[in-house]
Coordinates of C-alpha atoms in Angstrom, one line a residue:
Chain A
M8 CA -0.3 0.2 -0.1
D9 CA 1.8 3.2 -1.1
A10 CA 0.5 5.4 2.3
H11 CA 3.8 7.7 1.1
A12 CA 1.5 9.2 -1.7
L13 CA -0.1 10.8 1.2
T14 CA 3.2 12.5 3.1
D15 CA 3.4 16.4 2.8
V16 CA 6.0 17.2 0.3
T17 CA 7.4 20.4 1.9
Q18 CA 7.6 18.7 5.1
G19 CA 10.9 17.9 6.5
G20 CA 12.5 19.4 3.3
G21 CA 15.4 21.0 5.4
A22 CA 16.1 17.4 6.9
P23 CA 19.4 15.8 6.1
E24 CA 18.5 13.6 2.7
S25 CA 19.5 10.2 4.4
A26 CA 17.1 10.8 7.3
A27 CA 14.0 8.1 7.1
P28 CA 10.7 9.6 5.6
Q29 CA 8.5 10.8 8.1
P30 CA 5.3 8.9 8.7
T31 CA 1.8 9.8 7.4
Y32 CA -0.6 10.6 9.8
L33 CA -2.2 7.0 8.5
E34 CA 0.4 5.1 8.9
Q35 CA 1.1 6.8 13.0
L36 CA -2.7 5.7 13.6
L37 CA -1.9 2.4 12.2
A38 CA 0.9 1.7 14.4
A39 CA -0.7 3.4 17.5
G40 CA -3.1 0.5 16.6
L41 CA -6.0 3.4 17.0
L42 CA -7.2 2.3 13.2
I43 CA -6.4 -1.1 12.0
E44 CA -5.6 -1.9 8.4
T45 CA -7.9 -4.2 6.5
G46 CA -6.5 -4.2 3.3
V47 CA -8.8 -1.8 1.6
K48 CA -8.3 1.8 1.3
G49 CA -10.6 3.6 3.3
L50 CA -12.0 0.7 5.4
Y51 CA -10.3 0.7 8.8
G52 CA -11.0 -1.3 12.2
R53 CA -11.3 1.2 15.1
S54 CA -9.4 0.3 18.8
A55 CA -11.4 0.9 21.9
V56 CA -9.6 4.3 22.5
F57 CA -10.8 5.2 19.2
E58 CA -14.2 4.2 20.0
A59 CA -14.0 5.4 23.5
V60 CA -13.6 8.9 21.8
A61 CA -16.6 8.2 19.3
D62 CA -18.9 7.5 22.1
G63 CA -17.3 10.9 24.4
L64 CA -18.1 12.7 21.1
N65 CA -21.8 11.2 20.8
A66 CA -22.6 11.7 24.2
A67 CA -21.3 15.3 23.8
I68 CA -23.4 16.0 20.7
T69 CA -26.7 14.1 22.8
R70 CA -26.0 16.9 25.5
L71 CA -25.7 19.8 23.6
G72 CA -28.9 18.7 21.5
A73 CA -31.1 17.8 24.9
D74 CA -33.3 20.5 24.2
Q75 CA -34.3 20.0 20.5
Q76 CA -37.2 17.4 21.6
A77 CA -35.4 15.4 19.0
E78 CA -36.9 12.0 18.2
V79 CA -34.3 9.9 17.7
L80 CA -34.4 7.0 15.2
R81 CA -31.5 4.7 14.3
F82 CA -31.1 2.6 11.2
P83 CA -29.0 -0.2 10.1
P84 CA -26.4 1.3 7.5
A85 CA -28.5 0.3 3.9
M86 CA -31.9 1.9 2.9
G87 CA -34.7 0.3 0.2
Q88 CA -33.6 1.1 -3.3
H89 CA -37.1 2.4 -4.2
D90 CA -36.2 5.1 -1.4
F91 CA -32.7 5.8 -2.5
E92 CA -33.9 6.1 -6.0
T93 CA -36.8 8.8 -4.8
S94 CA -34.2 10.9 -2.7
E95 CA -32.4 11.7 -6.2
Y96 CA -28.9 10.8 -4.9
L97 CA -27.9 9.3 -8.1
K98 CA -28.9 12.7 -10.2
S99 CA -26.0 14.0 -8.3
F100 CA -23.7 11.3 -6.5
P101 CA -24.0 8.3 -9.1
N102 CA -19.9 7.4 -8.6
L103 CA -20.3 7.3 -4.5
A104 CA -23.4 5.0 -4.0
G105 CA -22.8 1.5 -3.2
T106 CA -25.5 -1.3 -4.0
I107 CA -25.8 -4.8 -2.8
H108 CA -25.4 -7.6 -4.5
S109 CA -26.1 -11.5 -4.1
F110 CA -25.7 -14.8 -5.3
C111 CA -29.1 -16.2 -6.5
G112 CA -28.6 -19.6 -8.4
D113 CA -28.8 -22.9 -7.7
D114 CA -25.9 -25.6 -6.9
R115 CA -24.8 -25.7 -10.5
G116 CA -24.3 -21.8 -10.5
H117 CA -22.6 -22.5 -6.9
R118 CA -20.1 -24.8 -8.9
R119 CA -19.1 -22.3 -11.3
L120 CA -18.7 -19.4 -8.7
L121 CA -16.4 -21.6 -6.6
A122 CA -14.2 -22.7 -9.5
R123 CA -13.8 -18.9 -10.5
L124 CA -13.0 -18.4 -7.0
E125 CA -10.2 -21.6 -7.3
D126 CA -9.0 -19.9 -10.6
K127 CA -8.6 -17.1 -9.5
E128 CA -10.9 -15.4 -12.1
D129 CA -13.8 -12.5 -11.1
W130 CA -16.6 -14.6 -9.6
T131 CA -19.1 -11.9 -8.9
D132 CA -20.5 -12.2 -12.2
Q133 CA -23.1 -14.1 -10.9
Q134 CA -24.3 -11.4 -8.3
E135 CA -27.6 -10.1 -8.8
P136 CA -28.9 -7.0 -7.2
T137 CA -31.0 -7.4 -3.8
G138 CA -33.1 -4.1 -3.8
V139 CA -30.8 -2.7 -0.9
V140 CA -28.4 0.4 -1.5
L141 CA -26.2 1.2 1.4
T142 CA -26.9 4.6 3.6
P143 CA -25.2 7.7 1.6
A144 CA -25.7 10.0 4.5
A145 CA -27.5 9.1 8.0
C146 CA -30.6 11.5 7.2
Y147 CA -31.7 10.0 3.9
P148 CA -33.4 7.3 5.7
I149 CA -35.8 9.5 7.7
Y150 CA -37.7 11.5 4.8
P151 CA -40.0 8.6 3.4
V152 CA -40.5 7.4 7.5
V153 CA -41.9 10.8 8.4
A154 CA -43.8 11.7 5.1
K155 CA -45.8 8.5 5.7
R156 CA -47.2 9.7 9.1
G157 CA -48.9 12.9 7.4
P158 CA -48.7 16.1 7.9
L159 CA -45.5 17.6 10.7
P160 CA -46.6 19.2 13.9
E161 CA -47.0 22.9 13.8
A162 CA -43.6 23.6 15.3
G163 CA -42.3 21.3 12.7
K164 CA -39.9 18.6 14.2
V165 CA -36.5 17.3 14.9
V166 CA -35.0 13.9 14.5
D167 CA -31.8 12.5 16.1
V168 CA -29.9 10.3 13.4
L169 CA -26.5 8.0 13.5
S170 CA -25.3 5.4 11.1
Y171 CA -22.5 4.2 9.1
C172 CA -22.5 5.5 5.8
Y173 CA -21.1 4.4 2.5
R174 CA -19.0 6.2 -0.2
H175 CA -17.4 4.9 -2.9
E176 CA -14.1 6.6 -2.7
P177 CA -11.0 4.7 -1.7
S178 CA -8.1 7.3 -0.7
L179 CA -5.3 7.2 2.0
E180 CA -6.1 10.0 3.4
P181 CA -7.6 8.5 7.1
T182 CA -10.4 11.6 6.8
R183 CA -12.0 9.6 4.1
M184 CA -13.2 6.5 4.6
Q185 CA -15.5 4.5 2.7
L186 CA -17.3 3.6 5.7
F187 CA -18.1 6.3 8.2
R188 CA -20.4 7.2 11.1
Q189 CA -22.4 10.1 10.9
R190 CA -24.5 11.7 13.4
E191 CA -27.2 14.4 12.4
Y192 CA -30.2 16.3 13.9
V193 CA -32.5 17.0 11.0
C194 CA -35.0 19.7 10.8
L195 CA -38.5 19.6 8.7
G196 CA -40.4 22.5 9.1
S197 CA -41.0 26.1 7.9
P198 CA -38.2 27.7 5.9
E199 CA -37.8 30.3 9.3
R200 CA -37.8 27.5 11.2
I201 CA -34.6 25.6 9.2
V202 CA -32.8 28.7 9.1
A203 CA -33.2 29.4 12.8
F204 CA -32.3 25.7 13.3
R205 CA -28.9 25.9 11.2
Q206 CA -28.0 29.3 12.7
L207 CA -28.1 27.7 16.3
W208 CA -25.9 24.7 15.1
M209 CA -23.2 26.7 13.4
E210 CA -22.9 28.5 16.8
R211 CA -22.9 25.4 18.9
G212 CA -20.9 23.7 16.2
Q213 CA -18.8 26.1 17.0
A214 CA -18.8 26.2 20.5
L215 CA -18.3 22.4 20.7
A216 CA -15.1 22.6 18.4
E217 CA -13.7 25.4 20.5
S218 CA -14.3 23.3 24.2
L219 CA -12.4 20.5 22.3
Q220 CA -9.5 22.7 21.8
L221 CA -9.4 22.4 18.1
P222 CA -8.8 25.3 16.0
V223 CA -11.9 25.8 13.4
E224 CA -13.2 27.8 10.5
V225 CA -16.7 28.0 9.0
D226 CA -17.0 28.2 5.4
V227 CA -19.6 28.5 3.0
A228 CA -18.9 25.1 0.9
N229 CA -20.6 22.7 -2.0
D230 CA -21.2 19.3 -2.5
P231 CA -18.9 16.8 -5.3
F232 CA -21.8 16.8 -7.7
F233 CA -20.7 14.3 -10.8
G234 CA -19.7 15.2 -14.0
R235 CA -19.7 17.8 -16.0
G236 CA -23.0 19.2 -15.1
G237 CA -22.3 18.9 -11.5
K238 CA -20.1 22.1 -11.6
I239 CA -23.1 24.5 -12.3
V240 CA -24.9 22.6 -9.2
A241 CA -22.0 23.4 -7.0
D242 CA -22.2 26.8 -7.7
S243 CA -25.1 27.4 -7.7
Q244 CA -25.5 25.9 -4.0
R245 CA -22.3 27.8 -2.9
E246 CA -24.1 31.1 -4.3
L247 CA -27.1 30.2 -2.5
K248 CA -25.2 29.5 0.7
L249 CA -27.3 26.2 1.1
K250 CA -24.3 24.8 3.2
F251 CA -21.5 26.0 4.9
E252 CA -18.6 23.6 6.5
L253 CA -16.6 23.6 10.1
L254 CA -13.4 22.8 8.7
I255 CA -10.3 21.9 10.7
P256 CA -6.8 20.9 9.9
V257 CA -6.1 17.0 10.2
N258 CA -4.2 16.0 7.0
D259 CA -0.7 17.1 6.5
G260 CA 0.1 19.3 3.4
L261 CA -3.6 18.8 2.4
G262 CA -6.3 21.8 3.3
P263 CA -8.7 21.7 6.5
T264 CA -11.3 19.1 6.5
A265 CA -15.2 19.2 7.0
C266 CA -15.8 17.4 10.3
M267 CA -19.3 19.2 10.8
S268 CA -22.2 20.4 8.1
F269 CA -24.9 22.7 8.3
N270 CA -27.1 22.3 5.2
Y271 CA -30.0 23.7 4.4
H272 CA -32.0 21.4 1.5
M273 CA -34.7 24.3 0.8
D274 CA -37.8 22.1 -0.1
H275 CA -35.7 19.4 -2.4
F276 CA -37.0 16.5 0.2
G277 CA -39.9 17.9 1.1
A278 CA -41.1 18.0 -2.3
L279 CA -39.5 14.5 -3.3
W280 CA -41.3 12.7 -0.4
H281 CA -44.1 14.9 -0.2
I282 CA -43.9 16.2 3.4
G283 CA -46.5 18.8 4.1
L284 CA -46.8 21.3 7.2
A285 CA -49.2 22.0 9.4
D286 CA -50.9 24.6 7.1
G287 CA -50.6 22.6 4.0
G288 CA -47.5 23.9 2.1
T289 CA -44.4 21.3 1.3
A290 CA -41.7 20.8 4.2
H291 CA -38.4 22.6 4.0
T292 CA -35.4 20.7 5.7
G293 CA -32.2 21.2 7.0
C294 CA -29.8 19.2 8.9
V295 CA -26.4 19.5 11.0
G296 CA -24.0 16.5 10.3
F297 CA -21.0 15.6 12.4
G298 CA -18.0 13.2 11.2
I299 CA -17.4 11.3 14.1
E300 CA -14.5 9.5 12.7
R301 CA -13.3 12.8 11.3
L302 CA -13.8 14.6 14.7
V303 CA -11.9 11.8 16.6
L304 CA -9.0 12.5 14.0
A305 CA -9.1 15.9 14.2
L306 CA -8.4 15.1 18.1
L307 CA -5.9 12.7 17.5
K308 CA -3.9 15.0 15.9
H309 CA -4.2 18.2 17.5
H310 CA -4.0 16.4 21.3
G311 CA -1.4 13.8 20.4
L312 CA -2.2 9.7 20.3
D313 CA -3.4 9.0 23.8
P314 CA -6.3 10.6 24.8
A315 CA -5.5 10.1 28.2
R316 CA -2.7 12.8 27.9
W317 CA -5.3 15.4 26.4
P318 CA -6.0 18.5 28.3
Q319 CA -8.2 18.0 31.0
P320 CA -10.9 20.4 30.1
V321 CA -11.0 18.4 26.5
R322 CA -11.2 15.3 28.3
E323 CA -14.2 16.3 30.4
T324 CA -16.2 17.6 27.3
L325 CA -16.1 13.8 26.0
G326 CA -16.8 12.5 29.1
D327 CA -13.3 11.4 30.7
V328 CA -12.3 9.4 28.0
Chain B
M30 CA -46.1 -5.9 2.3
D31 CA -48.2 -9.7 3.0
A32 CA -47.5 -9.6 7.0
H33 CA -50.4 -11.9 7.3
A34 CA -48.3 -14.8 6.1
L35 CA -46.3 -14.9 9.2
T36 CA -49.5 -15.4 11.6
D37 CA -50.0 -18.5 13.2
V38 CA -52.4 -20.5 11.1
T39 CA -53.4 -22.3 14.5
Q40 CA -53.9 -18.5 16.7
G41 CA -57.2 -17.7 16.9
G42 CA -58.7 -21.1 15.6
G43 CA -61.7 -20.8 18.2
A44 CA -62.7 -17.2 17.7
P45 CA -65.7 -16.3 16.0
E46 CA -65.1 -15.9 11.9
S47 CA -66.0 -12.4 12.2
A48 CA -63.1 -11.5 14.5
A49 CA -60.6 -9.2 13.0
P50 CA -57.2 -11.5 12.3
Q51 CA -54.7 -10.9 15.3
P52 CA -51.7 -9.1 14.5
T53 CA -48.4 -10.7 13.6
Y54 CA -45.8 -10.2 16.3
L55 CA -44.0 -7.9 13.9
E56 CA -47.4 -5.8 12.9
Q57 CA -47.3 -5.5 16.7
L58 CA -43.6 -4.2 16.7
L59 CA -44.7 -1.7 14.1
A60 CA -47.5 -0.4 15.3
A61 CA -45.6 0.3 18.8
G62 CA -43.2 2.1 16.4
L63 CA -40.5 -0.1 18.0
L64 CA -39.7 -1.0 14.5
I65 CA -39.8 1.2 11.6
E66 CA -40.6 0.2 8.2
T67 CA -38.6 0.5 5.2
G68 CA -40.4 -1.1 2.4
V69 CA -38.2 -3.8 2.5
K70 CA -38.6 -7.3 4.5
G71 CA -36.0 -7.6 6.9
L72 CA -34.7 -3.8 6.8
Y73 CA -36.1 -1.6 9.9
G74 CA -35.5 1.5 11.5
R75 CA -35.5 1.2 15.8
S76 CA -36.9 3.3 17.9
A77 CA -35.2 5.4 20.8
V78 CA -36.4 2.9 23.3
F79 CA -35.2 -0.3 20.9
E80 CA -32.1 1.3 20.9
A81 CA -32.2 1.4 25.0
V82 CA -33.0 -2.1 25.1
A83 CA -30.2 -3.2 22.9
D84 CA -27.4 -0.5 24.6
G85 CA -28.4 -2.4 28.1
L86 CA -28.1 -5.8 26.7
N87 CA -24.3 -4.5 25.1
A88 CA -23.8 -3.2 28.4
A89 CA -24.5 -6.2 30.5
I90 CA -22.4 -8.7 28.1
T91 CA -19.3 -6.2 28.7
R92 CA -19.7 -6.8 32.9
L93 CA -20.2 -10.4 32.1
G94 CA -17.0 -10.4 29.9
A95 CA -15.1 -8.3 32.2
D96 CA -12.6 -10.9 33.6
Q97 CA -11.6 -12.3 30.2
Q98 CA -9.3 -9.4 29.4
A99 CA -10.6 -9.0 26.0
E100 CA -9.2 -6.9 23.3
V101 CA -12.1 -4.4 22.0
L102 CA -12.2 -4.1 18.0
R103 CA -15.1 -2.6 16.3
F104 CA -15.0 -3.0 12.6
P105 CA -17.2 -1.4 9.8
P106 CA -19.9 -3.5 8.8
A107 CA -18.0 -4.4 5.7
M108 CA -14.5 -6.3 4.9
G109 CA -12.5 -6.5 1.8
Q110 CA -13.1 -8.5 -1.1
H111 CA -9.6 -10.9 -0.1
D112 CA -10.3 -11.6 3.2
F113 CA -13.7 -12.2 2.3
E114 CA -12.4 -15.1 -0.3
T115 CA -10.1 -16.5 2.5
S116 CA -12.5 -17.3 4.8
E117 CA -14.2 -19.8 2.7
Y118 CA -17.7 -18.0 3.2
L119 CA -18.9 -18.9 -0.4
K120 CA -18.2 -22.5 -0.2
S121 CA -20.9 -22.9 2.5
F122 CA -23.2 -19.5 2.2
P123 CA -23.1 -18.1 -1.3
N124 CA -26.5 -17.2 -0.7
L125 CA -26.3 -14.9 1.9
A126 CA -23.2 -12.6 1.2
G127 CA -23.7 -9.1 0.1
T128 CA -20.9 -7.7 -2.1
I129 CA -21.0 -4.1 -2.8
H130 CA -21.0 -2.6 -5.7
S131 CA -20.6 1.1 -7.6
F132 CA -20.8 3.0 -11.0
C133 CA -17.6 4.0 -12.4
G134 CA -18.3 5.2 -15.5
D135 CA -18.4 9.1 -17.0
D136 CA -20.6 11.6 -17.8
R137 CA -22.1 9.2 -20.6
G138 CA -22.5 6.6 -18.6
H139 CA -24.6 8.6 -15.9
R140 CA -26.8 10.1 -18.9
R141 CA -27.2 6.0 -19.7
L142 CA -28.4 5.4 -15.9
L143 CA -30.5 8.3 -15.1
A144 CA -32.5 7.5 -18.5
R145 CA -33.1 3.9 -17.2
L146 CA -34.2 5.2 -13.9
E147 CA -36.5 7.4 -15.7
D148 CA -37.9 4.5 -17.4
K149 CA -38.1 2.8 -14.5
E150 CA -35.7 -0.1 -16.0
D151 CA -33.1 -1.6 -14.1
W152 CA -30.2 0.9 -14.1
T153 CA -27.9 -1.3 -11.8
D154 CA -26.3 -2.8 -15.3
Q155 CA -23.4 -0.7 -14.8
Q156 CA -22.9 -1.3 -10.9
E157 CA -19.2 -2.6 -10.7
P158 CA -17.7 -4.7 -7.8
T159 CA -15.7 -2.4 -5.0
G160 CA -14.1 -4.9 -3.5
V161 CA -15.6 -4.5 -0.3
V162 CA -18.2 -7.2 1.1
L163 CA -20.6 -6.6 3.7
T164 CA -19.4 -8.7 7.0
P165 CA -21.4 -11.9 7.3
A166 CA -20.4 -12.2 11.1
A167 CA -19.1 -9.8 13.6
C168 CA -15.6 -12.0 13.9
Y169 CA -14.5 -12.3 10.3
P170 CA -12.6 -9.2 10.4
I171 CA -10.7 -10.2 13.3
Y172 CA -8.9 -13.9 11.8
P173 CA -6.5 -11.9 9.1
V174 CA -5.6 -8.8 12.2
V175 CA -4.8 -11.1 14.5
A176 CA -2.9 -13.6 12.1
K177 CA -0.6 -10.4 11.0
R178 CA 0.4 -10.4 14.6
G179 CA 2.4 -13.1 14.7
P180 CA 2.1 -16.3 17.1
L181 CA -0.5 -16.0 19.9
P182 CA 0.2 -15.3 23.3
E183 CA 1.0 -18.3 25.2
A184 CA -2.7 -18.0 26.9
G185 CA -4.5 -17.7 23.7
K186 CA -6.4 -14.5 23.3
V187 CA -10.0 -13.4 23.6
V188 CA -11.6 -10.5 21.4
D189 CA -14.9 -8.6 22.0
V190 CA -16.5 -7.6 18.8
L191 CA -19.5 -6.1 17.9
S192 CA -20.7 -5.1 14.2
Y193 CA -23.9 -4.9 11.9
C194 CA -24.0 -8.2 10.0
Y195 CA -25.6 -8.6 6.6
R196 CA -27.3 -11.7 5.6
H197 CA -29.4 -12.0 2.0
E198 CA -33.0 -13.6 3.5
P199 CA -35.8 -11.2 3.3
S200 CA -38.2 -12.4 5.5
L201 CA -41.2 -11.4 7.5
E202 CA -40.1 -13.0 11.0
P203 CA -39.0 -10.1 12.8
T204 CA -36.2 -12.1 14.2
R205 CA -34.6 -12.8 10.9
M206 CA -33.4 -9.3 9.7
Q207 CA -31.2 -8.7 6.5
L208 CA -29.0 -6.0 8.5
F209 CA -28.6 -6.8 12.4
R210 CA -25.9 -6.3 15.2
Q211 CA -23.4 -9.1 16.6
R212 CA -22.0 -9.1 19.6
E213 CA -19.3 -11.5 19.8
Y214 CA -16.3 -13.0 22.2
V215 CA -14.2 -14.9 20.1
C216 CA -11.5 -16.9 21.6
L217 CA -8.1 -18.0 19.7
G218 CA -5.9 -20.7 21.3
S219 CA -5.3 -24.1 22.1
P220 CA -8.2 -26.9 21.4
E221 CA -8.4 -27.6 25.3
R222 CA -8.7 -23.5 25.7
I223 CA -11.7 -23.2 23.4
V224 CA -13.5 -26.0 24.6
A225 CA -13.3 -24.4 28.3
F226 CA -14.3 -21.0 26.9
R227 CA -17.7 -22.5 25.0
Q228 CA -18.4 -23.9 28.3
L229 CA -17.9 -21.6 30.2
W230 CA -20.2 -18.9 28.0
M231 CA -23.1 -21.2 27.6
E232 CA -23.2 -21.1 31.4
R233 CA -22.9 -17.3 31.3
G234 CA -25.5 -17.2 28.6
Q235 CA -28.2 -19.3 30.2
A236 CA -27.3 -17.1 33.7
L237 CA -27.9 -14.3 31.2
A238 CA -31.1 -15.5 30.2
E239 CA -32.5 -16.3 33.7
S240 CA -31.5 -13.1 34.9
L241 CA -33.8 -11.5 31.9
Q242 CA -36.3 -13.7 32.7
L243 CA -36.6 -15.4 29.2
P244 CA -37.6 -19.0 28.8
V245 CA -34.4 -20.8 27.3
E246 CA -33.5 -23.8 26.3
V247 CA -29.6 -24.9 24.8
D248 CA -29.7 -27.3 21.9
V249 CA -26.9 -28.5 19.3
A250 CA -27.6 -27.0 16.1
N251 CA -26.1 -26.5 12.6
D252 CA -25.7 -23.8 9.9
P253 CA -27.5 -23.3 6.9
F254 CA -25.0 -24.6 4.7
F255 CA -26.0 -24.2 0.8
G256 CA -27.2 -26.7 -1.5
R257 CA -27.5 -30.5 -1.6
G258 CA -24.0 -30.8 -0.3
G259 CA -24.9 -28.3 2.3
K260 CA -26.9 -31.6 4.5
I261 CA -23.4 -33.6 4.8
V262 CA -21.8 -30.6 6.3
A263 CA -24.5 -29.9 8.6
D264 CA -24.8 -33.4 9.7
S265 CA -21.0 -33.4 10.1
Q266 CA -21.3 -30.0 12.3
R267 CA -24.3 -31.5 14.4
E268 CA -22.6 -34.9 14.9
L269 CA -19.3 -33.3 16.1
K270 CA -21.5 -30.7 18.4
L271 CA -19.5 -27.5 17.7
K272 CA -22.2 -25.1 17.6
F273 CA -24.7 -24.9 20.6
E274 CA -27.6 -22.5 20.1
L275 CA -29.6 -20.8 23.0
L276 CA -33.4 -21.0 21.7
I277 CA -36.1 -18.7 23.2
P278 CA -39.9 -18.6 21.6
V279 CA -40.2 -15.3 20.2
N280 CA -42.2 -16.0 16.8
D281 CA -45.9 -17.0 17.3
G282 CA -46.4 -20.3 16.0
L283 CA -42.8 -21.3 14.5
G284 CA -40.1 -22.8 16.8
P285 CA -37.9 -21.1 18.8
T286 CA -35.5 -18.6 17.5
A287 CA -31.4 -18.9 18.2
C288 CA -30.6 -16.0 20.2
M289 CA -26.9 -16.6 21.6
S290 CA -24.5 -19.7 20.1
F291 CA -21.7 -21.1 21.4
N292 CA -19.4 -22.1 18.4
Y293 CA -16.4 -24.4 18.1
H294 CA -14.4 -24.0 14.7
M295 CA -11.9 -26.2 15.2
D296 CA -8.9 -25.2 13.1
H297 CA -10.6 -24.1 10.1
F298 CA -10.0 -20.1 10.6
G299 CA -6.2 -20.7 12.1
A300 CA -5.5 -22.9 9.3
L301 CA -7.0 -20.3 6.4
W302 CA -5.4 -17.6 8.0
H303 CA -2.0 -19.1 9.5
I304 CA -2.8 -18.6 13.2
G305 CA -0.4 -19.8 15.0
L306 CA 0.1 -21.5 18.6
A307 CA 2.9 -19.9 21.1
D308 CA 3.9 -23.6 20.6
G309 CA 4.1 -23.2 17.3
G310 CA 0.8 -25.2 16.5
T311 CA -2.1 -23.9 14.3
A312 CA -4.6 -21.6 16.4
H313 CA -7.7 -23.3 17.2
T314 CA -10.9 -21.2 17.4
G315 CA -14.7 -20.3 19.2
C316 CA -16.6 -18.1 19.4
V317 CA -19.9 -17.2 21.5
G318 CA -22.0 -14.7 19.7
F319 CA -25.2 -12.8 20.9
G320 CA -28.1 -11.7 18.4
I321 CA -28.6 -8.8 19.8
E322 CA -31.7 -7.7 17.9
R323 CA -33.3 -11.0 18.3
L324 CA -32.6 -10.9 22.3
V325 CA -34.2 -7.7 22.6
L326 CA -37.2 -8.9 20.0
A327 CA -37.5 -12.0 22.8
L328 CA -37.8 -9.4 25.9
L329 CA -40.3 -7.6 23.7
K330 CA -42.2 -10.8 23.4
H331 CA -42.1 -12.1 27.0
H332 CA -42.5 -8.8 29.2
G333 CA -44.7 -6.6 27.0
L334 CA -43.5 -3.7 24.1
D335 CA -43.2 -1.3 26.9
P336 CA -40.1 -1.5 29.0
A337 CA -40.4 0.4 31.8
R338 CA -43.4 -2.1 32.5
W339 CA -40.9 -4.9 32.9
P340 CA -39.9 -6.7 36.0
Q341 CA -37.5 -4.5 37.9
P342 CA -34.7 -7.8 38.4
V343 CA -34.8 -7.8 34.3
R344 CA -34.8 -3.8 34.1
E345 CA -31.7 -4.1 36.5
T346 CA -29.9 -6.2 34.4
L347 CA -30.2 -3.8 31.3
G348 CA -28.9 -1.3 33.3
D349 CA -32.4 0.3 34.2
V350 CA -33.9 1.3 30.6

């Protein structure tokens, strides 16, 4: 695995040429046993220490949202293909989605599969789509669920979700995993409610990052829309200021990493799923998303690989990890 | 969705013909909001109450295993295809595995994909295998990780894992989900160590079920090996008593459901991954697996759909859910 592809080409520039190359952040994480290699880029196991920090973050986010009267919903890391199609994810990010396929053959097909495996040939040609698609973002499964219940309450609604999400973007940046956890609060209601919700969480997100003693900036952003047409959509998203990100430097030699995002979907999901307001209009939606792995990686980067030695106020925010 | 297919055909046999059919257990769980429909059989959201019970169970299992000096490892719900192939899962259960596929085309391919979607045709023909396979059982990712570290310590080793697992077996039995969580303790070491470990956990598993006031029986069992040859393997597994299950009645009109299993793999995984003992021999392995969703469903079935009204000792075992 060519982990050196990630090494900051500028770092150690002044060191003698005979010096061993500085390990990348990913290499440090693997060497410390915080992440565990699986042979696949962007797919790692997590140690007990890594998970304790992740749990501490989730608990801190729960405390921050205690006044939101949020409905807690938890989904497995996949959704039905029909709902996935309705979401229009395939319009914007076809390359990132993951569909689940299974072998549906008989004994004869099985013998063929095993023969191919034995000959080290591709055996996946008999795999058929199952109608289940990996969850691309933690909030996607909730829209059809809320829609089915009829019009929203007068004041709108907040949902608390957490899920492993899948994106097909193999990478050696530890902050770009193929499977990672997103914690979200999702707000459904009037445009005014969503705008106020997003403003509140931009402030809370920054306050959380400050209490974790992480250097942050918040900036307008865009999603990585696919293809040539994607640039136009991305420009429009930026112009309308629909997405802000909280950015933290994590990877050496690369720009800062989005560790939280604050999104206003306007009536995109409300219209697709016919989510109604109490007054009969179409619901607007927005969400705040916390990249759990990215926040853990930011903490490990800025405070060191041993959480027991982190500043006491940071440890307290995380419930004494 | 034909949820009535699950209705026990014998139940309500004496009721007047005009009586409404009794709701199935799945229908009761959905009506109570404990499980949330996604339009796919065996794929459900979970409510806050459901998750609180699941968390309580996991904490109880952690307490039970506190003396095991287990290494906690957590993996995302997928593993690399190479390791998956090495596991020989495809020999035994090709029909249950789920491979992840993605669109790897360009703008032109994307237009074709969207046109098919628009015409309600199959758009998955352009999906290509990503080299990532959903985890079929929580312990599968750990064997290559432990193998890479060299010979086991003299006394062997215990690993604590928890993961969402995928099995392609759409069903209306709520106990047979496509995505569900397995908690496991896995033991690697000498045959004597594994046999003693399994015996210990058969006792502990029964004690846990008793403290949860669940009616249980433990019986020898077999895995659902695929195809015509599968029966021979299953018979051999039973004859050698390699698998025991802790069974609890959950679904009306069906036999009891395996909620824990106690497995002795002999040197199957040790030989596949060259996991060595300290003395140079091949490691044997075994595991105890807890079906988290199945145990929650068993508790809801036997004590009612409102955990606040469960017997106090049961609530205490679960950390006062």
